[in-house]
mmCIF file of C-alpha atoms and ligand atoms in Angstrom:
data_model
loop_
_atom_site.group_PDB
_atom_site.id
_atom_site.type_symbol
_atom_site.label_atom_id
_atom_site.label_comp_id
_atom_site.label_asym_id
_atom_site.label_seq_id
_atom_site.Cartn_x
_atom_site.Cartn_y
_atom_site.Cartn_z
ATOM 1 C CA MET A 1 291.121 29.722 -126.292
ATOM 2 C CA LYS A 2 289.167 27.698 -123.679
ATOM 3 C CA ILE A 3 287.659 29.700 -120.722
ATOM 4 C CA LEU A 4 285.824 28.519 -117.520
ATOM 5 C CA GLY A 5 282.951 30.601 -116.589
ATOM 6 C CA ILE A 6 281.811 30.446 -112.900
ATOM 7 C CA GLU A 7 278.251 32.241 -111.912
ATOM 8 C CA THR A 8 276.643 32.319 -108.291
ATOM 9 C CA SER A 9 275.520 35.490 -108.238
ATOM 10 C CA CYS A 10 271.536 34.346 -107.411
ATOM 11 C CA ASP A 11 270.315 30.907 -106.673
ATOM 12 C CA GLU A 12 271.941 29.227 -109.777
ATOM 13 C CA THR A 13 275.507 27.321 -109.194
ATOM 14 C CA ALA A 14 276.568 27.052 -112.871
ATOM 15 C CA ILE A 15 279.785 26.669 -114.638
ATOM 16 C CA ALA A 16 280.546 26.285 -118.318
ATOM 17 C CA VAL A 17 283.520 25.970 -120.523
ATOM 18 C CA VAL A 18 283.630 27.840 -123.666
ATOM 19 C CA GLU A 19 285.911 28.228 -126.836
ATOM 20 C CA ASN A 20 286.836 31.464 -128.313
ATOM 21 C CA GLY A 21 283.855 33.063 -126.775
ATOM 22 C CA HIS A 22 281.126 31.650 -128.602
ATOM 23 C CA HIS A 23 281.677 27.616 -128.778
ATOM 24 C CA VAL A 24 279.888 26.082 -125.790
ATOM 25 C CA LEU A 25 281.669 22.907 -124.684
ATOM 26 C CA SER A 26 279.671 22.433 -121.485
ATOM 27 C CA ASN A 27 277.027 24.650 -119.708
ATOM 28 C CA VAL A 28 276.206 22.864 -116.291
ATOM 29 C CA VAL A 29 273.310 25.023 -114.286
ATOM 30 C CA SER A 30 272.229 23.668 -110.802
ATOM 31 C CA SER A 31 269.070 25.654 -109.922
ATOM 32 C CA GLN A 32 268.097 25.778 -106.526
ATOM 33 C CA VAL A 33 264.519 26.837 -107.688
ATOM 34 C CA ASP A 34 262.910 23.935 -105.420
ATOM 35 C CA LEU A 35 264.548 24.821 -102.541
ATOM 36 C CA HIS A 36 263.457 28.306 -102.286
ATOM 37 C CA ALA A 37 259.915 27.932 -103.985
ATOM 38 C CA LYS A 38 258.233 27.188 -100.668
ATOM 39 C CA TYR A 39 259.392 30.620 -99.623
ATOM 40 C CA GLY A 40 257.697 32.274 -102.741
ATOM 41 C CA GLY A 41 261.265 33.969 -103.301
ATOM 42 C CA ILE A 42 265.157 33.445 -102.797
ATOM 43 C CA VAL A 43 266.405 33.214 -99.345
ATOM 44 C CA PRO A 44 270.080 34.404 -99.235
ATOM 45 C CA GLU A 45 271.481 32.450 -96.659
ATOM 46 C CA VAL A 46 269.962 28.994 -98.086
ATOM 47 C CA ALA A 47 271.235 30.058 -101.738
ATOM 48 C CA SER A 48 274.664 30.537 -100.151
ATOM 49 C CA ARG A 49 274.976 27.237 -98.395
ATOM 50 C CA GLN A 50 273.621 25.374 -101.486
ATOM 51 C CA HIS A 51 276.261 27.155 -103.556
ATOM 52 C CA LEU A 52 278.962 25.464 -101.300
ATOM 53 C CA LEU A 53 277.495 22.023 -101.524
ATOM 54 C CA SER A 54 276.959 22.508 -105.437
ATOM 55 C CA ILE A 55 280.302 24.168 -106.469
ATOM 56 C CA ILE A 56 282.819 21.547 -106.603
ATOM 57 C CA PRO A 57 280.582 18.644 -108.158
ATOM 58 C CA ILE A 58 279.330 21.386 -111.163
ATOM 59 C CA PHE A 59 282.845 22.264 -111.377
ATOM 60 C CA ARG A 60 283.816 18.478 -111.962
ATOM 61 C CA GLU A 61 280.965 17.895 -114.078
ATOM 62 C CA ALA A 62 281.643 21.236 -116.398
ATOM 63 C CA LEU A 63 284.904 19.566 -117.073
ATOM 64 C CA SER A 64 284.126 16.186 -117.630
ATOM 65 C CA THR A 65 281.236 17.059 -120.150
ATOM 66 C CA ALA A 66 283.461 19.370 -122.052
ATOM 67 C CA GLY A 67 285.851 16.535 -122.199
ATOM 68 C CA ILE A 68 289.017 18.177 -121.085
ATOM 69 C CA ALA A 69 291.282 18.408 -118.036
ATOM 70 C CA HIS A 70 291.633 21.331 -116.090
ATOM 71 C CA ASP A 71 295.380 21.618 -117.647
ATOM 72 C CA ARG A 72 293.848 22.686 -120.845
ATOM 73 C CA LEU A 73 292.029 25.576 -119.722
ATOM 74 C CA ASP A 74 293.663 28.860 -120.588
ATOM 75 C CA ALA A 75 291.870 30.969 -117.995
ATOM 76 C CA LEU A 76 288.905 31.304 -115.120
ATOM 77 C CA SER A 77 286.401 33.806 -115.176
ATOM 78 C CA VAL A 78 283.827 34.423 -112.301
ATOM 79 C CA THR A 79 281.009 36.951 -111.675
ATOM 80 C CA THR A 80 281.921 39.567 -108.976
ATOM 81 C CA GLY A 81 278.721 41.523 -108.813
ATOM 82 C CA PRO A 82 276.068 42.564 -109.074
ATOM 83 C CA GLY A 83 274.050 39.801 -106.563
ATOM 84 C CA LEU A 84 273.574 38.376 -103.313
ATOM 85 C CA ALA A 85 276.995 38.915 -101.136
ATOM 86 C CA GLY A 86 277.195 35.315 -99.523
ATOM 87 C CA SER A 87 276.113 33.618 -102.966
ATOM 88 C CA LEU A 88 279.084 35.930 -104.820
ATOM 89 C CA LEU A 89 281.524 35.102 -102.104
ATOM 90 C CA VAL A 90 281.127 31.202 -102.854
ATOM 91 C CA GLY A 91 281.805 31.523 -106.501
ATOM 92 C CA VAL A 92 284.676 34.322 -106.092
ATOM 93 C CA ASN A 93 286.452 32.135 -103.411
ATOM 94 C CA PHE A 94 286.267 28.908 -105.017
ATOM 95 C CA ALA A 95 287.452 30.926 -108.507
ATOM 96 C CA LYS A 96 290.531 32.344 -106.724
ATOM 97 C CA GLY A 97 291.657 29.039 -104.960
ATOM 98 C CA ALA A 98 291.022 27.216 -108.162
ATOM 99 C CA ALA A 99 293.303 29.657 -110.168
ATOM 100 C CA LEU A 100 296.049 29.486 -107.562
ATOM 101 C CA GLY A 101 295.808 25.823 -107.062
ATOM 102 C CA LEU A 102 296.025 25.492 -111.276
ATOM 103 C CA GLY A 103 298.350 28.714 -111.913
ATOM 104 C CA LEU A 104 295.666 30.024 -114.160
ATOM 105 C CA PRO A 105 294.625 33.936 -114.678
ATOM 106 C CA LEU A 106 291.140 34.812 -113.302
ATOM 107 C CA LEU A 107 288.927 37.379 -114.951
ATOM 108 C CA GLU A 108 286.217 39.240 -113.186
ATOM 109 C CA ILE A 109 282.965 39.563 -114.534
ATOM 110 C CA ASN A 110 279.904 41.803 -114.257
ATOM 111 C CA HIS A 111 277.020 39.553 -114.273
ATOM 112 C CA LEU A 112 275.189 42.299 -116.367
ATOM 113 C CA GLU A 113 277.887 41.970 -119.141
ATOM 114 C CA GLY A 114 277.573 38.324 -118.968
ATOM 115 C CA HIS A 115 273.940 38.679 -119.879
ATOM 116 C CA ILE A 116 275.114 41.019 -122.941
ATOM 117 C CA TYR A 117 277.476 38.131 -123.946
ATOM 118 C CA ALA A 118 274.907 35.560 -123.893
ATOM 119 C CA ASN A 119 274.162 36.799 -127.472
ATOM 120 C CA TRP A 120 277.621 35.534 -128.548
ATOM 121 C CA LEU A 121 277.109 32.127 -127.635
ATOM 122 C CA ASP A 122 276.428 29.405 -130.589
ATOM 123 C CA ASP A 123 272.664 29.161 -131.072
ATOM 124 C CA GLN A 124 271.326 26.446 -132.927
ATOM 125 C CA GLN A 125 268.400 28.620 -134.383
ATOM 126 C CA ASP A 126 270.886 31.550 -135.518
ATOM 127 C CA GLN A 127 274.339 31.094 -136.833
ATOM 128 C CA THR A 128 274.235 34.141 -139.080
ATOM 129 C CA ARG A 129 274.225 37.124 -136.468
ATOM 130 C CA ASN A 130 275.967 40.311 -137.574
ATOM 131 C CA PHE A 131 276.522 42.707 -134.634
ATOM 132 C CA VAL A 132 277.046 46.182 -136.107
ATOM 133 C CA PHE A 133 277.813 48.861 -133.141
ATOM 134 C CA PRO A 134 276.170 50.702 -131.587
ATOM 135 C CA ILE A 135 273.766 48.258 -130.228
ATOM 136 C CA LEU A 136 270.826 49.106 -127.620
ATOM 137 C CA CYS A 137 270.959 46.432 -124.958
ATOM 138 C CA LEU A 138 267.728 45.891 -122.672
ATOM 139 C CA ILE A 139 268.800 43.951 -119.584
ATOM 140 C CA ALA A 140 265.566 42.643 -118.001
ATOM 141 C CA SER A 141 266.026 39.996 -115.294
ATOM 142 C CA GLY A 142 264.968 39.495 -111.498
ATOM 143 C CA GLY A 143 267.096 42.110 -110.360
ATOM 144 C CA HIS A 144 267.709 44.809 -113.243
ATOM 145 C CA THR A 145 265.885 46.249 -115.942
ATOM 146 C CA ASP A 146 268.542 48.503 -117.548
ATOM 147 C CA LEU A 147 268.682 50.229 -121.091
ATOM 148 C CA ILE A 148 272.477 50.010 -122.054
ATOM 149 C CA LEU A 149 273.975 51.821 -125.336
ATOM 150 C CA MET A 150 276.939 49.776 -126.313
ATOM 151 C CA LYS A 151 279.225 51.266 -128.529
ATOM 152 C CA GLU A 152 282.054 48.795 -128.574
ATOM 153 C CA HIS A 153 283.148 45.512 -126.786
ATOM 154 C CA GLY A 154 283.743 46.878 -123.342
ATOM 155 C CA ASP A 155 282.318 50.170 -123.816
ATOM 156 C CA TYR A 156 278.657 50.760 -122.198
ATOM 157 C CA THR A 157 276.455 53.681 -121.263
ATOM 158 C CA LEU A 158 273.494 53.277 -118.995
ATOM 159 C CA LEU A 159 270.596 55.363 -120.541
ATOM 160 C CA GLY A 160 267.568 54.131 -118.524
ATOM 161 C CA LYS A 161 266.757 51.815 -115.337
ATOM 162 C CA THR A 162 263.946 50.751 -113.249
ATOM 163 C CA LEU A 163 263.131 53.314 -110.385
ATOM 164 C CA ASP A 164 261.630 50.274 -108.297
ATOM 165 C CA ASP A 165 260.968 46.873 -109.184
ATOM 166 C CA ALA A 166 262.996 45.043 -111.671
ATOM 167 C CA ALA A 167 260.688 43.483 -114.645
ATOM 168 C CA GLY A 168 261.363 39.824 -113.514
ATOM 169 C CA GLU A 169 260.779 40.990 -109.907
ATOM 170 C CA ALA A 170 257.429 42.354 -110.988
ATOM 171 C CA PHE A 171 256.351 39.053 -112.678
ATOM 172 C CA ASP A 172 257.609 36.881 -109.614
ATOM 173 C CA LYS A 173 255.570 39.211 -107.379
ATOM 174 C CA VAL A 174 252.458 39.506 -109.346
ATOM 175 C CA ALA A 175 252.465 35.478 -109.922
ATOM 176 C CA ARG A 176 252.521 35.240 -106.232
ATOM 177 C CA LEU A 177 249.616 37.472 -105.760
ATOM 178 C CA LEU A 178 247.824 35.154 -108.394
ATOM 179 C CA GLY A 179 248.981 32.183 -106.460
ATOM 180 C CA LEU A 180 251.068 30.815 -109.071
ATOM 181 C CA ALA A 181 254.701 29.238 -108.231
ATOM 182 C CA PHE A 182 258.225 30.926 -108.127
ATOM 183 C CA PRO A 183 259.913 31.715 -110.602
ATOM 184 C CA GLY A 184 256.452 33.695 -111.630
ATOM 185 C CA GLY A 185 257.849 34.980 -114.953
ATOM 186 C CA PRO A 186 257.208 31.206 -117.075
ATOM 187 C CA GLU A 187 254.346 30.750 -114.719
ATOM 188 C CA ILE A 188 252.491 33.969 -115.924
ATOM 189 C CA GLN A 189 253.407 33.254 -119.480
ATOM 190 C CA ARG A 190 251.909 29.898 -119.326
ATOM 191 C CA ILE A 191 248.658 30.982 -117.733
ATOM 192 C CA ALA A 192 248.572 34.213 -120.147
ATOM 193 C CA ALA A 193 248.679 31.729 -123.085
ATOM 194 C CA THR A 194 245.393 29.947 -121.996
ATOM 195 C CA SER A 195 243.414 33.274 -122.558
ATOM 196 C CA ASN A 196 242.353 35.068 -125.597
ATOM 197 C CA GLU A 197 241.365 37.748 -123.747
ATOM 198 C CA SER A 198 243.195 40.250 -121.349
ATOM 199 C CA GLU A 199 242.348 42.903 -118.849
ATOM 200 C CA LEU A 200 243.682 46.483 -119.534
ATOM 201 C CA LEU A 201 246.183 47.602 -117.230
ATOM 202 C CA PRO A 202 248.085 50.803 -117.171
ATOM 203 C CA ARG A 203 251.807 51.591 -118.819
ATOM 204 C CA ALA A 204 254.055 53.783 -116.811
ATOM 205 C CA TRP A 205 255.459 55.930 -119.280
ATOM 206 C CA LEU A 206 257.415 58.580 -117.122
ATOM 207 C CA GLY A 207 257.111 61.404 -119.685
ATOM 208 C CA ASP A 208 260.108 61.280 -121.940
ATOM 209 C CA SER A 209 262.246 59.297 -119.357
ATOM 210 C CA LEU A 210 264.208 56.153 -120.492
ATOM 211 C CA ASP A 211 263.503 54.915 -116.764
ATOM 212 C CA PHE A 212 260.975 51.981 -116.016
ATOM 213 C CA SER A 213 258.482 51.614 -113.034
ATOM 214 C CA PHE A 214 256.760 48.760 -112.604
ATOM 215 C CA SER A 215 255.120 49.270 -108.769
ATOM 216 C CA GLY A 216 251.973 51.026 -109.947
ATOM 217 C CA LEU A 217 251.405 48.356 -112.499
ATOM 218 C CA LYS A 218 251.889 45.761 -109.810
ATOM 219 C CA THR A 219 249.271 47.517 -107.337
ATOM 220 C CA ALA A 220 246.930 47.887 -110.130
ATOM 221 C CA THR A 221 247.163 44.081 -110.694
ATOM 222 C CA LEU A 222 246.567 43.640 -107.308
ATOM 223 C CA ASN A 223 243.304 45.696 -107.104
ATOM 224 C CA LYS A 224 242.164 43.801 -110.212
ATOM 225 C CA ILE A 225 242.424 40.600 -108.375
ATOM 226 C CA LYS A 226 240.591 41.859 -105.281
ATOM 227 C CA GLN A 227 237.797 43.374 -107.257
ATOM 228 C CA GLN A 228 237.300 39.988 -109.353
ATOM 229 C CA THR A 229 237.673 38.159 -106.446
ATOM 230 C CA ILE A 230 234.931 40.062 -104.735
ATOM 231 C CA GLY A 231 232.647 39.946 -108.161
ATOM 232 C CA ASN A 232 233.117 36.132 -108.281
ATOM 233 C CA GLN A 233 232.013 35.767 -104.705
ATOM 234 C CA GLU A 234 228.731 37.921 -105.363
ATOM 235 C CA THR A 235 227.725 36.173 -108.300
ATOM 236 C CA THR A 236 228.794 32.321 -107.056
ATOM 237 C CA GLY A 237 228.761 32.801 -103.178
ATOM 238 C CA GLN A 238 232.498 31.008 -103.298
ATOM 239 C CA GLU A 239 234.874 32.913 -101.180
ATOM 240 C CA ASN A 240 238.243 34.160 -102.063
ATOM 241 C CA VAL A 241 238.465 32.149 -105.144
ATOM 242 C CA LEU A 242 239.345 33.665 -108.330
ATOM 243 C CA PRO A 243 238.402 31.447 -111.499
ATOM 244 C CA GLY A 244 240.901 30.105 -113.800
ATOM 245 C CA GLU A 245 239.865 32.197 -116.890
ATOM 246 C CA ARG A 246 239.655 35.391 -114.717
ATOM 247 C CA MET A 247 243.192 34.869 -113.415
ATOM 248 C CA ALA A 248 244.459 34.395 -117.117
ATOM 249 C CA ARG A 249 242.779 37.481 -118.253
ATOM 250 C CA ILE A 250 244.523 39.348 -115.655
ATOM 251 C CA ALA A 251 247.849 37.675 -116.143
ATOM 252 C CA ALA A 252 247.645 38.222 -119.950
ATOM 253 C CA GLY A 253 246.924 41.771 -119.124
ATOM 254 C CA PHE A 254 249.805 42.204 -116.821
ATOM 255 C CA GLN A 255 252.066 40.487 -119.241
ATOM 256 C CA GLU A 256 250.994 42.797 -122.194
ATOM 257 C CA SER A 257 251.364 45.872 -119.983
ATOM 258 C CA ILE A 258 254.868 44.803 -118.695
ATOM 259 C CA ILE A 259 256.125 43.877 -122.530
ATOM 260 C CA ASP A 260 254.505 47.132 -123.922
ATOM 261 C CA VAL A 261 256.837 49.390 -122.012
ATOM 262 C CA LEU A 262 260.121 47.354 -122.382
ATOM 263 C CA VAL A 263 259.544 47.247 -126.080
ATOM 264 C CA SER A 264 258.270 50.794 -126.661
ATOM 265 C CA LYS A 265 261.292 52.266 -124.539
ATOM 266 C CA SER A 266 263.976 49.796 -126.185
ATOM 267 C CA LEU A 267 262.675 51.298 -129.507
ATOM 268 C CA LYS A 268 262.968 54.784 -128.532
ATOM 269 C CA ALA A 269 266.306 54.766 -126.860
ATOM 270 C CA ALA A 270 267.573 52.819 -130.064
ATOM 271 C CA GLN A 271 266.372 55.559 -132.265
ATOM 272 C CA LEU A 272 267.305 58.456 -130.178
ATOM 273 C CA HIS A 273 270.967 56.958 -130.047
ATOM 274 C CA ARG A 274 271.301 55.777 -133.602
ATOM 275 C CA ALA A 275 271.922 51.964 -132.529
ATOM 276 C CA ARG A 276 271.943 49.481 -135.261
ATOM 277 C CA GLY A 277 270.581 46.742 -133.497
ATOM 278 C CA ILE A 278 268.601 45.978 -130.156
ATOM 279 C CA LEU A 279 270.012 43.041 -128.207
ATOM 280 C CA LEU A 280 268.012 41.359 -125.092
ATOM 281 C CA GLY A 281 269.465 39.503 -122.155
ATOM 282 C CA GLY A 282 268.157 38.411 -118.689
ATOM 283 C CA GLY A 283 265.653 35.880 -117.666
ATOM 284 C CA VAL A 284 262.682 38.161 -118.754
ATOM 285 C CA ALA A 285 264.403 37.765 -122.487
ATOM 286 C CA ALA A 286 263.168 34.507 -122.438
ATOM 287 C CA ASN A 287 259.704 35.592 -122.447
ATOM 288 C CA SER A 288 257.921 34.725 -125.967
ATOM 289 C CA LEU A 289 255.676 37.825 -125.973
ATOM 290 C CA LEU A 290 258.714 40.198 -125.278
ATOM 291 C CA ARG A 291 260.652 38.232 -128.182
ATOM 292 C CA SER A 292 257.648 38.209 -130.576
ATOM 293 C CA GLU A 293 256.725 42.160 -130.143
ATOM 294 C CA MET A 294 260.554 43.032 -130.392
ATOM 295 C CA ASN A 295 260.729 41.194 -133.497
ATOM 296 C CA ARG A 296 257.131 42.570 -134.789
ATOM 297 C CA ARG A 297 257.793 46.326 -133.827
ATOM 298 C CA SER A 298 261.369 46.951 -134.277
ATOM 299 C CA PRO A 299 262.677 48.176 -137.573
ATOM 300 C CA LEU A 300 266.259 47.209 -136.264
ATOM 301 C CA PRO A 301 267.642 43.751 -136.165
ATOM 302 C CA ILE A 302 266.603 41.891 -132.862
ATOM 303 C CA PHE A 303 269.383 39.874 -131.236
ATOM 304 C CA VAL A 304 268.258 37.231 -128.384
ATOM 305 C CA PRO A 305 269.770 34.212 -126.761
ATOM 306 C CA ALA A 306 268.128 31.020 -126.952
ATOM 307 C CA PRO A 307 265.672 31.010 -123.968
ATOM 308 C CA ALA A 308 268.169 28.522 -121.856
ATOM 309 C CA LEU A 309 270.865 30.993 -122.264
ATOM 310 C CA CYS A 310 268.784 34.016 -121.009
ATOM 311 C CA THR A 311 268.598 32.992 -117.494
ATOM 312 C CA ASP A 312 271.690 32.675 -115.233
ATOM 313 C CA ASN A 313 274.394 30.379 -116.428
ATOM 314 C CA GLY A 314 278.255 30.169 -116.653
ATOM 315 C CA ALA A 315 278.710 30.188 -120.510
ATOM 316 C CA MET A 316 277.795 33.712 -120.652
ATOM 317 C CA ILE A 317 280.379 34.528 -117.842
ATOM 318 C CA ALA A 318 282.967 32.671 -120.264
ATOM 319 C CA ALA A 319 281.912 34.703 -123.365
ATOM 320 C CA ALA A 320 282.286 37.919 -121.717
ATOM 321 C CA ALA A 321 285.392 37.018 -120.364
ATOM 322 C CA TYR A 322 286.892 36.208 -123.726
ATOM 323 C CA TYR A 323 285.875 39.474 -125.017
ATOM 324 C CA GLN A 324 287.563 41.321 -122.027
ATOM 325 C CA GLY A 325 290.600 39.028 -122.319
ATOM 326 C CA ARG A 326 290.931 39.556 -125.870
ATOM 327 C CA HIS A 327 292.032 42.946 -125.360
ATOM 328 C CA LYS A 328 294.605 42.237 -122.721
ATOM 329 C CA ILE A 329 297.223 39.368 -122.726
ATOM 330 C CA ILE A 330 295.638 36.772 -120.406
ATOM 331 C CA SER A 331 298.940 35.570 -118.274
ATOM 332 C CA GLY A 332 300.211 35.366 -115.085
ATOM 333 C CA THR A 333 298.488 33.735 -112.303
ATOM 334 C CA THR A 334 295.632 35.367 -110.375
ATOM 335 C CA SER A 335 296.044 37.935 -107.568
ATOM 336 C CA LEU A 336 294.295 37.839 -104.119
ATOM 337 C CA ALA A 337 292.777 41.044 -104.326
ATOM 338 C CA GLN A 338 289.489 40.010 -106.093
ATOM 339 C CA ASP A 339 286.485 41.088 -103.964
ATOM 340 C CA ILE A 340 282.739 41.019 -104.417
ATOM 341 C CA ILE A 341 280.576 44.016 -105.571
ATOM 342 C CA PRO A 342 277.150 43.102 -104.777
ATOM 343 C CA HIS A 343 275.894 46.489 -105.875
ATOM 344 C CA LEU A 344 278.040 46.821 -109.291
ATOM 345 C CA ARG A 345 276.593 48.621 -112.066
ATOM 346 C CA LEU A 346 277.194 48.374 -115.613
ATOM 347 C CA GLY A 347 277.602 51.722 -118.128
ATOM 348 C CA VAL A 348 277.889 53.952 -115.146
ATOM 349 C CA PRO A 349 281.481 55.958 -114.902
ATOM 350 C CA GLY A 350 283.908 54.321 -112.793
ATOM 351 C CA LYS A 351 281.449 51.040 -112.230
ATOM 352 C CA VAL A 352 281.832 49.086 -115.476
HETATM 353 O O1 KG4 B 401 268.732 36.526 -115.190
HETATM 354 P P1 KG4 B 401 267.781 35.484 -114.151
HETATM 355 O O2 KG4 B 401 268.129 34.418 -114.620
HETATM 356 O O3 KG4 B 401 268.643 36.172 -112.976
HETATM 357 C C1 KG4 B 401 268.656 37.161 -112.648
HETATM 358 O O4 KG4 B 401 269.814 37.800 -112.892
HETATM 359 O O5 KG4 B 401 267.815 37.979 -111.894
HETATM 360 O O6 KG4 B 401 266.389 36.343 -114.431
HETATM 361 C C2 KG4 B 401 265.439 35.664 -113.376
HETATM 362 C C3 KG4 B 401 264.073 36.096 -113.696
HETATM 363 C C4 KG4 B 401 262.969 35.913 -112.628
HETATM 364 O O7 KG4 B 401 262.380 36.934 -112.298
HETATM 365 C C5 KG4 B 401 262.169 35.053 -113.622
HETATM 366 O O8 KG4 B 401 260.759 35.253 -113.301
HETATM 367 C C6 KG4 B 401 262.435 35.860 -114.930
HETATM 368 O O9 KG4 B 401 263.485 36.084 -114.902
HETATM 369 N N1 KG4 B 401 261.597 35.075 -116.218
HETATM 370 C C7 KG4 B 401 260.891 35.280 -116.828
HETATM 371 C C8 KG4 B 401 260.775 34.214 -117.914
HETATM 372 N N2 KG4 B 401 261.753 33.475 -117.456
HETATM 373 C C9 KG4 B 401 262.344 33.880 -116.613
HETATM 374 N N3 KG4 B 401 259.906 36.233 -116.970
HETATM 375 C C10 KG4 B 401 259.114 36.505 -117.922
HETATM 376 N N4 KG4 B 401 258.897 35.344 -118.982
HETATM 377 C C11 KG4 B 401 259.632 34.360 -118.838
HETATM 378 N N5 KG4 B 401 259.388 33.384 -119.696
HETATM 379 ZN ZN1 ZN B 402 270.996 37.241 -114.086
#
């Protein structure tokens, strides 16, 4: 079964064709990062206008790379939420038009479920994954930090979430404080790798809770940056300059703090709920320290997509659609009733 997946929830116009939920025939991602970089974050209206310009060429490219004509597709799928309303509208309206025009069914996909199913996509590094439920999922992205118990395909319970910033958002904001480029996660990882030492920064454990909070860490990092900048001014006379090695030590300390909390809470949740494995997803799952610490500290098997499949892409949406559609008979044409749900959750009763 060949499913086309459309993802436009944020700043990537992404379309892919995936066969049987795992074999990626094409995966085209057009990132708008250069458009937004000068603003230090995503500007929603700029994002939706760019999706409008990109979506038809990306659709054509996804089909031609896959080497199939549109009449060989079995279904279309699209992210309906969560995400930016204007961005979602472009993808969903395009998907409705295409499904009606081609006479194909259209599956509505929760973006967070897509991040989970990125783990089912073929990955050159690991063809032998053995998923045994229940699985503890950590979804850490620019918009979410969720701990979700997956008891079966399609069966989710939200166990913990961030009370303020998402992990990726904290990376992006701290990178900005350090004068680094957007998106901040890969930049912080790069700078941190240049230092053998790190500043000790706080961890917000929130008692026994499985929730997260990263805003205190952000403030502590800002205070450390100010302190070190003033210290440098006193010793060298240079104003408002944070020398590279101090910046790297702060970046390393920030990264260690955030990863320590993500790993510790995931392990705790997995143990409490007797999970048989831990699965990572979302842009922050591309972080090399998170990947290595999870593998080092977990007694359970760790599943993580290839780094390029951690960040937003259409293949993960098509994979999620395959597992959703497997339990239903995919037939008929689409209805016109699909709407966007910008604040859609996963694992909250009535919201899956
Ligand atoms: O999943 P994603 O592509 O989009 C959302 O659904 O939000 O995640 C983007 C986020 C950004 O905040 C970005 O800084 C972060 O993922 N990210 C990383 C890394 N690569 C991307 N964070 C830490 N380390 C990385 N290597
Ligand atoms: Zn995402």
